[in-house]
mmCIF file of C-alpha atoms in Angstrom:
data_model
loop_
_atom_site.group_PDB
_atom_site.id
_atom_site.type_symbol
_atom_site.label_atom_id
_atom_site.label_comp_id
_atom_site.label_asym_id
_atom_site.label_seq_id
_atom_site.Cartn_x
_atom_site.Cartn_y
_atom_site.Cartn_z
ATOM 1 C CA MET A 2 199.676 119.346 109.243
ATOM 2 C CA SER A 3 202.858 119.398 107.390
ATOM 3 C CA ARG A 4 205.521 120.149 104.941
ATOM 4 C CA HIS A 5 208.174 117.561 104.346
ATOM 5 C CA SER A 6 211.921 117.074 104.135
ATOM 6 C CA ASP A 7 213.716 116.530 100.840
ATOM 7 C CA ASP A 8 214.110 112.781 101.272
ATOM 8 C CA ASP A 9 212.257 110.892 98.573
ATOM 9 C CA THR A 10 210.615 108.631 101.139
ATOM 10 C CA GLN A 11 210.054 109.085 104.853
ATOM 11 C CA GLN A 12 208.946 106.212 107.000
ATOM 12 C CA GLY A 13 207.236 106.699 110.325
ATOM 13 C CA GLY A 14 204.975 104.863 112.704
ATOM 14 C CA ARG A 15 201.311 105.519 113.167
ATOM 15 C CA GLY A 16 200.330 108.060 115.757
ATOM 16 C CA LYS A 17 199.421 107.192 119.314
ATOM 17 C CA GLY A 18 196.019 105.681 119.807
ATOM 18 C CA LYS A 19 193.206 108.146 120.468
ATOM 19 C CA ALA A 20 190.362 107.731 122.924
ATOM 20 C CA MET A 21 187.257 106.506 121.178
ATOM 21 C CA ARG A 22 184.833 109.268 120.303
ATOM 22 C CA GLY A 23 181.270 108.697 121.397
ATOM 23 C CA ARG A 24 179.929 106.411 124.059
ATOM 24 C CA ALA A 25 181.211 102.992 123.131
ATOM 25 C CA GLY A 26 178.889 100.051 123.346
ATOM 26 C CA ARG A 27 175.594 101.901 122.831
ATOM 27 C CA MET A 28 174.443 100.115 119.711
ATOM 28 C CA GLN A 29 170.729 99.483 120.116
ATOM 29 C CA GLY A 30 167.944 101.133 118.129
ATOM 30 C CA GLY A 31 168.313 104.671 116.937
ATOM 31 C CA ARG A 32 170.933 105.520 119.541
ATOM 32 C CA GLY A 33 173.636 103.315 118.190
ATOM 33 C CA SER A 34 175.553 103.069 115.011
ATOM 34 C CA GLY A 35 175.075 100.578 112.243
ATOM 35 C CA ARG A 36 178.747 100.678 111.378
ATOM 36 C CA ALA A 37 181.785 99.267 113.102
ATOM 37 C CA SER A 38 184.614 101.806 113.165
ATOM 38 C CA LYS A 39 187.135 99.514 111.528
ATOM 39 C CA GLY A 40 189.041 99.326 108.306
ATOM 40 C CA ALA A 41 190.885 101.738 106.107
ATOM 41 C CA VAL A 42 189.807 104.243 103.502
ATOM 42 C CA ARG A 43 191.759 105.833 100.658
ATOM 43 C CA LEU A 44 191.189 109.550 100.115
ATOM 44 C CA TRP A 45 192.338 111.760 97.283
ATOM 45 C CA GLY A 46 192.147 115.361 96.155
ATOM 46 C CA HIS A 47 193.580 118.507 97.757
ATOM 47 C CA HIS A 48 190.677 119.560 100.000
ATOM 48 C CA ALA A 49 189.746 116.046 101.117
ATOM 49 C CA VAL A 50 193.309 115.035 101.966
ATOM 50 C CA GLU A 51 194.277 118.353 103.551
ATOM 51 C CA ALA A 52 191.197 118.287 105.795
ATOM 52 C CA ALA A 53 191.917 114.677 106.784
ATOM 53 C CA LEU A 54 195.511 115.550 107.647
ATOM 54 C CA LYS A 55 194.313 118.409 109.847
ATOM 55 C CA ASN A 56 191.709 116.246 111.604
ATOM 56 C CA PRO A 57 193.107 115.062 114.973
ATOM 57 C CA ASP A 58 190.437 112.341 115.068
ATOM 58 C CA ARG A 59 191.734 110.765 111.866
ATOM 59 C CA ASN A 60 194.392 108.036 112.183
ATOM 60 C CA HIS A 61 196.685 108.383 109.157
ATOM 61 C CA ARG A 62 198.625 105.529 107.608
ATOM 62 C CA LYS A 63 200.491 106.729 104.527
ATOM 63 C CA LEU A 64 200.499 109.615 102.085
ATOM 64 C CA TRP A 65 201.504 109.389 98.434
ATOM 65 C CA ALA A 66 202.108 112.795 96.868
ATOM 66 C CA THR A 67 203.851 114.887 94.267
ATOM 67 C CA ARG A 68 206.317 117.462 95.597
ATOM 68 C CA GLU A 69 204.214 120.271 94.192
ATOM 69 C CA ALA A 70 201.092 119.036 96.001
ATOM 70 C CA ILE A 71 202.995 118.742 99.295
ATOM 71 C CA ALA A 72 204.254 122.299 98.874
ATOM 72 C CA ASN A 73 200.677 123.540 98.429
ATOM 73 C CA LEU A 74 199.394 122.015 101.662
ATOM 74 C CA ASP A 75 198.376 124.404 104.411
ATOM 75 C CA GLY A 76 200.783 123.709 107.264
ATOM 76 C CA GLU A 77 203.516 121.180 107.876
ATOM 77 C CA LEU A 78 203.495 117.413 108.191
ATOM 78 C CA PRO A 79 204.966 115.815 111.326
ATOM 79 C CA ALA A 80 208.614 114.903 110.943
ATOM 80 C CA ASP A 81 207.887 111.160 111.194
ATOM 81 C CA PHE A 82 204.878 111.158 108.839
ATOM 82 C CA THR A 83 204.927 108.386 106.241
ATOM 83 C CA VAL A 84 205.163 109.972 102.790
ATOM 84 C CA GLU A 85 206.152 108.497 99.459
ATOM 85 C CA TYR A 86 206.798 110.931 96.631
ATOM 86 C CA ALA A 87 205.551 109.935 93.204
ATOM 87 C CA GLN A 88 204.675 111.313 89.805
ATOM 88 C CA ALA A 89 201.070 112.218 89.023
ATOM 89 C CA ALA A 90 200.751 109.303 86.596
ATOM 90 C CA ASP A 91 201.860 106.861 89.287
ATOM 91 C CA LEU A 92 199.319 108.286 91.728
ATOM 92 C CA GLY A 93 196.626 107.714 89.122
ATOM 93 C CA ARG A 94 197.191 103.977 89.490
ATOM 94 C CA LEU A 95 196.327 104.148 93.205
ATOM 95 C CA VAL A 96 192.818 105.522 92.717
ATOM 96 C CA ALA A 97 189.774 104.950 90.559
ATOM 97 C CA ARG A 98 190.232 105.600 86.870
ATOM 98 C CA ASP A 99 190.246 109.327 86.055
ATOM 99 C CA ALA A 100 189.811 110.233 89.748
ATOM 100 C CA PRO A 101 191.025 113.853 90.267
ATOM 101 C CA HIS A 102 193.706 113.093 92.864
ATOM 102 C CA GLN A 103 195.441 116.483 92.423
ATOM 103 C CA GLY A 104 198.750 114.981 93.471
ATOM 104 C CA LEU A 105 197.591 113.638 96.865
ATOM 105 C CA VAL A 106 196.490 110.135 97.897
ATOM 106 C CA LEU A 107 196.070 109.283 101.584
ATOM 107 C CA ASP A 108 195.490 105.961 103.301
ATOM 108 C CA CYS A 109 193.874 106.350 106.709
ATOM 109 C CA ASP A 110 191.494 104.673 109.125
ATOM 110 C CA CYS A 111 187.765 105.291 108.936
ATOM 111 C CA LEU A 112 186.457 107.832 111.423
ATOM 112 C CA GLU A 113 185.180 106.632 114.783
ATOM 113 C CA ASP A 114 181.435 106.314 115.316
ATOM 114 C CA ILE A 115 179.377 109.299 116.406
ATOM 115 C CA PHE A 116 176.227 108.655 118.425
ATOM 116 C CA LEU A 117 172.895 110.380 118.073
ATOM 117 C CA ASP A 118 172.625 111.630 121.624
ATOM 118 C CA GLU A 119 175.954 113.404 121.258
ATOM 119 C CA VAL A 120 174.339 115.510 118.538
ATOM 120 C CA LEU A 121 171.068 115.982 120.419
ATOM 121 C CA ASP A 122 172.995 117.227 123.450
ATOM 122 C CA GLY A 123 174.561 119.962 121.316
ATOM 123 C CA ASP A 124 173.414 123.358 120.038
ATOM 124 C CA PRO A 125 169.681 123.089 119.169
ATOM 125 C CA SER A 126 169.863 126.134 116.884
ATOM 126 C CA ARG A 127 171.872 124.093 114.386
ATOM 127 C CA PRO A 128 169.729 122.012 112.002
ATOM 128 C CA ILE A 129 170.014 118.252 111.617
ATOM 129 C CA ILE A 130 169.803 116.534 108.234
ATOM 130 C CA VAL A 131 168.231 113.075 108.022
ATOM 131 C CA LEU A 132 168.729 111.131 104.798
ATOM 132 C CA ASP A 133 166.457 108.232 103.912
ATOM 133 C CA GLN A 134 168.030 105.836 101.400
ATOM 134 C CA VAL A 135 170.263 108.434 99.739
ATOM 135 C CA THR A 136 172.937 106.059 98.490
ATOM 136 C CA ASP A 137 174.888 108.018 95.867
ATOM 137 C CA PRO A 138 178.270 108.994 97.402
ATOM 138 C CA HIS A 139 178.417 112.145 95.260
ATOM 139 C CA ASN A 140 175.084 113.308 96.683
ATOM 140 C CA VAL A 141 175.967 112.495 100.280
ATOM 141 C CA GLY A 142 179.318 114.223 99.861
ATOM 142 C CA ALA A 143 177.672 117.326 98.404
ATOM 143 C CA ILE A 144 175.146 117.346 101.260
ATOM 144 C CA LEU A 145 177.993 117.173 103.779
ATOM 145 C CA ARG A 146 179.573 120.169 102.071
ATOM 146 C CA SER A 147 176.335 122.169 102.317
ATOM 147 C CA ALA A 148 175.909 121.030 105.923
ATOM 148 C CA ALA A 149 179.322 122.464 106.760
ATOM 149 C CA ALA A 150 178.571 125.681 104.893
ATOM 150 C CA PHE A 151 175.305 126.258 106.784
ATOM 151 C CA ASN A 152 176.533 125.056 110.184
ATOM 152 C CA ALA A 153 174.371 121.948 110.447
ATOM 153 C CA ALA A 154 174.875 119.843 113.558
ATOM 154 C CA ALA A 155 175.078 116.494 111.740
ATOM 155 C CA ILE A 156 173.742 114.270 109.019
ATOM 156 C CA ILE A 157 171.967 111.055 110.006
ATOM 157 C CA THR A 158 171.609 107.994 107.797
ATOM 158 C CA GLN A 159 170.507 104.403 108.169
ATOM 159 C CA ASP A 160 173.632 102.353 107.685
ATOM 160 C CA ARG A 161 172.033 99.727 105.425
ATOM 161 C CA HIS A 162 170.819 102.419 103.020
ATOM 162 C CA ALA A 163 173.778 104.788 102.840
ATOM 163 C CA PRO A 164 177.162 104.746 101.115
ATOM 164 C CA PRO A 165 180.300 103.889 103.069
ATOM 165 C CA GLU A 166 183.036 106.369 103.778
ATOM 166 C CA SER A 167 185.068 106.546 100.562
ATOM 167 C CA GLY A 168 187.416 108.607 98.464
ATOM 168 C CA THR A 169 184.627 109.525 96.046
ATOM 169 C CA LEU A 170 182.382 110.742 98.876
ATOM 170 C CA ALA A 171 185.211 112.645 100.572
ATOM 171 C CA LYS A 172 186.184 114.358 97.301
ATOM 172 C CA SER A 173 182.573 115.479 96.784
ATOM 173 C CA ALA A 174 182.447 116.718 100.379
ATOM 174 C CA SER A 175 185.533 118.872 99.769
ATOM 175 C CA GLY A 176 186.781 118.491 103.338
ATOM 176 C CA ALA A 177 183.374 118.511 105.070
ATOM 177 C CA LEU A 178 183.584 114.795 105.906
ATOM 178 C CA GLU A 179 186.138 115.750 108.558
ATOM 179 C CA VAL A 180 184.057 118.470 110.242
ATOM 180 C CA VAL A 181 180.373 117.436 110.012
ATOM 181 C CA PRO A 182 179.376 114.568 112.323
ATOM 182 C CA TRP A 183 177.887 111.640 110.422
ATOM 183 C CA VAL A 184 175.611 109.494 112.576
ATOM 184 C CA ARG A 185 174.807 106.038 111.226
ATOM 185 C CA VAL A 186 171.852 104.395 112.931
ATOM 186 C CA VAL A 187 170.298 100.957 112.777
ATOM 187 C CA ASN A 188 166.680 102.167 112.873
ATOM 188 C CA LEU A 189 165.967 105.499 111.199
ATOM 189 C CA ALA A 190 162.349 105.721 112.396
ATOM 190 C CA ARG A 191 163.432 105.265 115.987
ATOM 191 C CA ALA A 192 166.121 107.881 115.510
ATOM 192 C CA LEU A 193 163.441 110.313 114.317
ATOM 193 C CA GLU A 194 161.455 109.563 117.472
ATOM 194 C CA GLU A 195 164.470 110.487 119.587
ATOM 195 C CA ILE A 196 164.976 113.639 117.556
ATOM 196 C CA ALA A 197 161.370 114.635 118.303
ATOM 197 C CA GLU A 198 161.830 113.872 121.990
ATOM 198 C CA ALA A 199 164.780 116.254 121.989
ATOM 199 C CA GLY A 200 162.481 119.052 120.796
ATOM 200 C CA TYR A 201 163.192 119.138 117.067
ATOM 201 C CA TRP A 202 160.478 119.888 114.489
ATOM 202 C CA ARG A 203 160.875 117.253 111.779
ATOM 203 C CA ILE A 204 160.196 118.590 108.279
ATOM 204 C CA GLY A 205 160.121 116.070 105.448
ATOM 205 C CA LEU A 206 160.760 117.440 101.974
ATOM 206 C CA ALA A 207 158.206 116.052 99.510
ATOM 207 C CA GLY A 208 157.280 117.411 96.097
ATOM 208 C CA GLU A 209 153.588 116.560 96.606
ATOM 209 C CA ALA A 210 153.289 118.494 99.881
ATOM 210 C CA LYS A 211 150.776 121.346 99.978
ATOM 211 C CA ALA A 212 152.809 123.620 102.257
ATOM 212 C CA THR A 213 156.043 125.269 101.156
ATOM 213 C CA LEU A 214 159.129 124.982 103.313
ATOM 214 C CA SER A 215 158.759 128.538 104.598
ATOM 215 C CA GLN A 216 155.174 127.792 105.653
ATOM 216 C CA ALA A 217 156.210 124.638 107.486
ATOM 217 C CA MET A 218 159.194 126.254 109.187
ATOM 218 C CA THR A 219 159.353 126.831 112.919
ATOM 219 C CA ALA A 220 161.507 129.122 115.042
ATOM 220 C CA GLY A 221 162.777 126.240 117.163
ATOM 221 C CA PRO A 222 165.135 123.335 116.469
ATOM 222 C CA VAL A 223 164.661 121.824 112.987
ATOM 223 C CA ALA A 224 165.458 118.452 111.474
ATOM 224 C CA LEU A 225 165.248 118.275 107.678
ATOM 225 C CA VAL A 226 164.336 114.855 106.271
ATOM 226 C CA LEU A 227 165.129 114.049 102.645
ATOM 227 C CA GLY A 228 164.552 110.893 100.634
ATOM 228 C CA ALA A 229 166.271 109.486 97.600
ATOM 229 C CA GLU A 230 165.592 110.934 94.160
ATOM 230 C CA GLY A 231 162.663 109.265 92.481
ATOM 231 C CA GLU A 232 161.471 107.145 95.397
ATOM 232 C CA GLY A 233 161.456 109.942 97.965
ATOM 233 C CA MET A 234 160.962 109.133 101.634
ATOM 234 C CA ARG A 235 159.587 105.761 102.624
ATOM 235 C CA HIS A 236 156.065 105.775 104.046
ATOM 236 C CA ASN A 237 157.215 104.905 107.559
ATOM 237 C CA ILE A 238 159.695 107.792 107.532
ATOM 238 C CA THR A 239 157.025 110.177 106.252
ATOM 239 C CA GLN A 240 154.837 109.106 109.175
ATOM 240 C CA HIS A 241 157.627 110.148 111.540
ATOM 241 C CA CYS A 242 157.715 113.729 110.241
ATOM 242 C CA ASP A 243 155.832 116.556 111.969
ATOM 243 C CA ALA A 244 155.235 118.336 108.650
ATOM 244 C CA LEU A 245 155.765 117.767 104.943
ATOM 245 C CA ALA A 246 156.926 120.640 102.787
ATOM 246 C CA ARG A 247 157.940 121.330 99.223
ATOM 247 C CA LEU A 248 160.374 123.729 97.657
ATOM 248 C CA PRO A 249 158.528 126.300 95.503
ATOM 249 C CA ILE A 250 160.204 125.385 92.218
ATOM 250 C CA SER A 251 158.836 126.114 88.770
ATOM 251 C CA GLU A 252 156.470 123.637 87.125
ATOM 252 C CA ALA A 253 158.960 123.510 84.269
ATOM 253 C CA MET A 254 161.125 121.264 86.450
ATOM 254 C CA GLU A 255 159.664 118.235 88.201
ATOM 255 C CA SER A 256 162.240 118.007 90.954
ATOM 256 C CA LEU A 257 165.725 118.924 92.114
ATOM 257 C CA ASN A 258 168.747 116.791 92.800
ATOM 258 C CA VAL A 259 168.629 115.791 96.492
ATOM 259 C CA SER A 260 171.890 117.585 97.248
ATOM 260 C CA ASN A 261 170.572 120.791 95.673
ATOM 261 C CA ALA A 262 167.341 120.467 97.643
ATOM 262 C CA ALA A 263 169.315 119.996 100.855
ATOM 263 C CA ALA A 264 171.374 123.122 100.176
ATOM 264 C CA ILE A 265 168.265 125.227 99.537
ATOM 265 C CA ALA A 266 166.525 123.867 102.633
ATOM 266 C CA LEU A 267 169.575 124.570 104.794
ATOM 267 C CA TYR A 268 169.696 128.119 103.450
ATOM 268 C CA ALA A 269 166.015 128.526 104.316
ATOM 269 C CA VAL A 270 166.690 127.437 107.891
ATOM 270 C CA ALA A 271 169.698 129.742 108.175
ATOM 271 C CA THR A 272 167.752 132.768 106.925
ATOM 272 C CA ARG A 273 164.403 132.161 108.641
ATOM 273 C CA GLU A 274 162.930 134.944 110.720
ATOM 274 C CA GLY A 275 164.780 135.321 113.977
ATOM 275 C CA ALA A 276 167.937 133.567 112.739
ATOM 276 C CA GLU A 277 171.194 135.383 113.375
#
């Protein structure tokens, strides 16, 4: 990454094209992706922008920044990187109202697609998170952050029922968007079938379940399935779980925010008997 020269504005071309990540063209069923890897996204905030700048798989377009924010970045920007210096108030006009840009606004391309079998071919000791109709970008971002903290292999969503990559989501993820694979599938039930075929024990979190998460846990590969707040998992997704489990919370509270539940469940997997 990079620290800049004293010129008020530096203009540079986009970096060389990168080979597409994943196995291009595999789009059917649960194996493919429901999203085309096209278009741009605007990110803001220190951790989100710094992580994006460090990500070699991210194609950057232009950075707007205050001098102070540039000075606080970890590392140095390439000499030809496109940067335009601005005041904090000017940066505020580039993002959503009251968005905490912290002096950094980055335009870049969306990340390339990741495919399910790339994750299933990886380390089976790392849990997978499957999200069913969790559409709030703050929640998905927070789940990505917990996934990074507890070394999850990926999060999996159905593209039609998940938020797009965005500045709000990236800010909530605090840099985790750049390091945790996000698999978007067309058919979530079929994806769960493939996860089972790969040897994962699929645990759906449901408040009405009789077993607690620790009782439903296994020593082998685990996929945690979480539904949206209120509605929970859809019936068809529940039917594709090997076990349903609840978190042992007090009766004084009906439920937890889905991102909090994901963090607790990931901690339970990380600290289960036999885990390193």
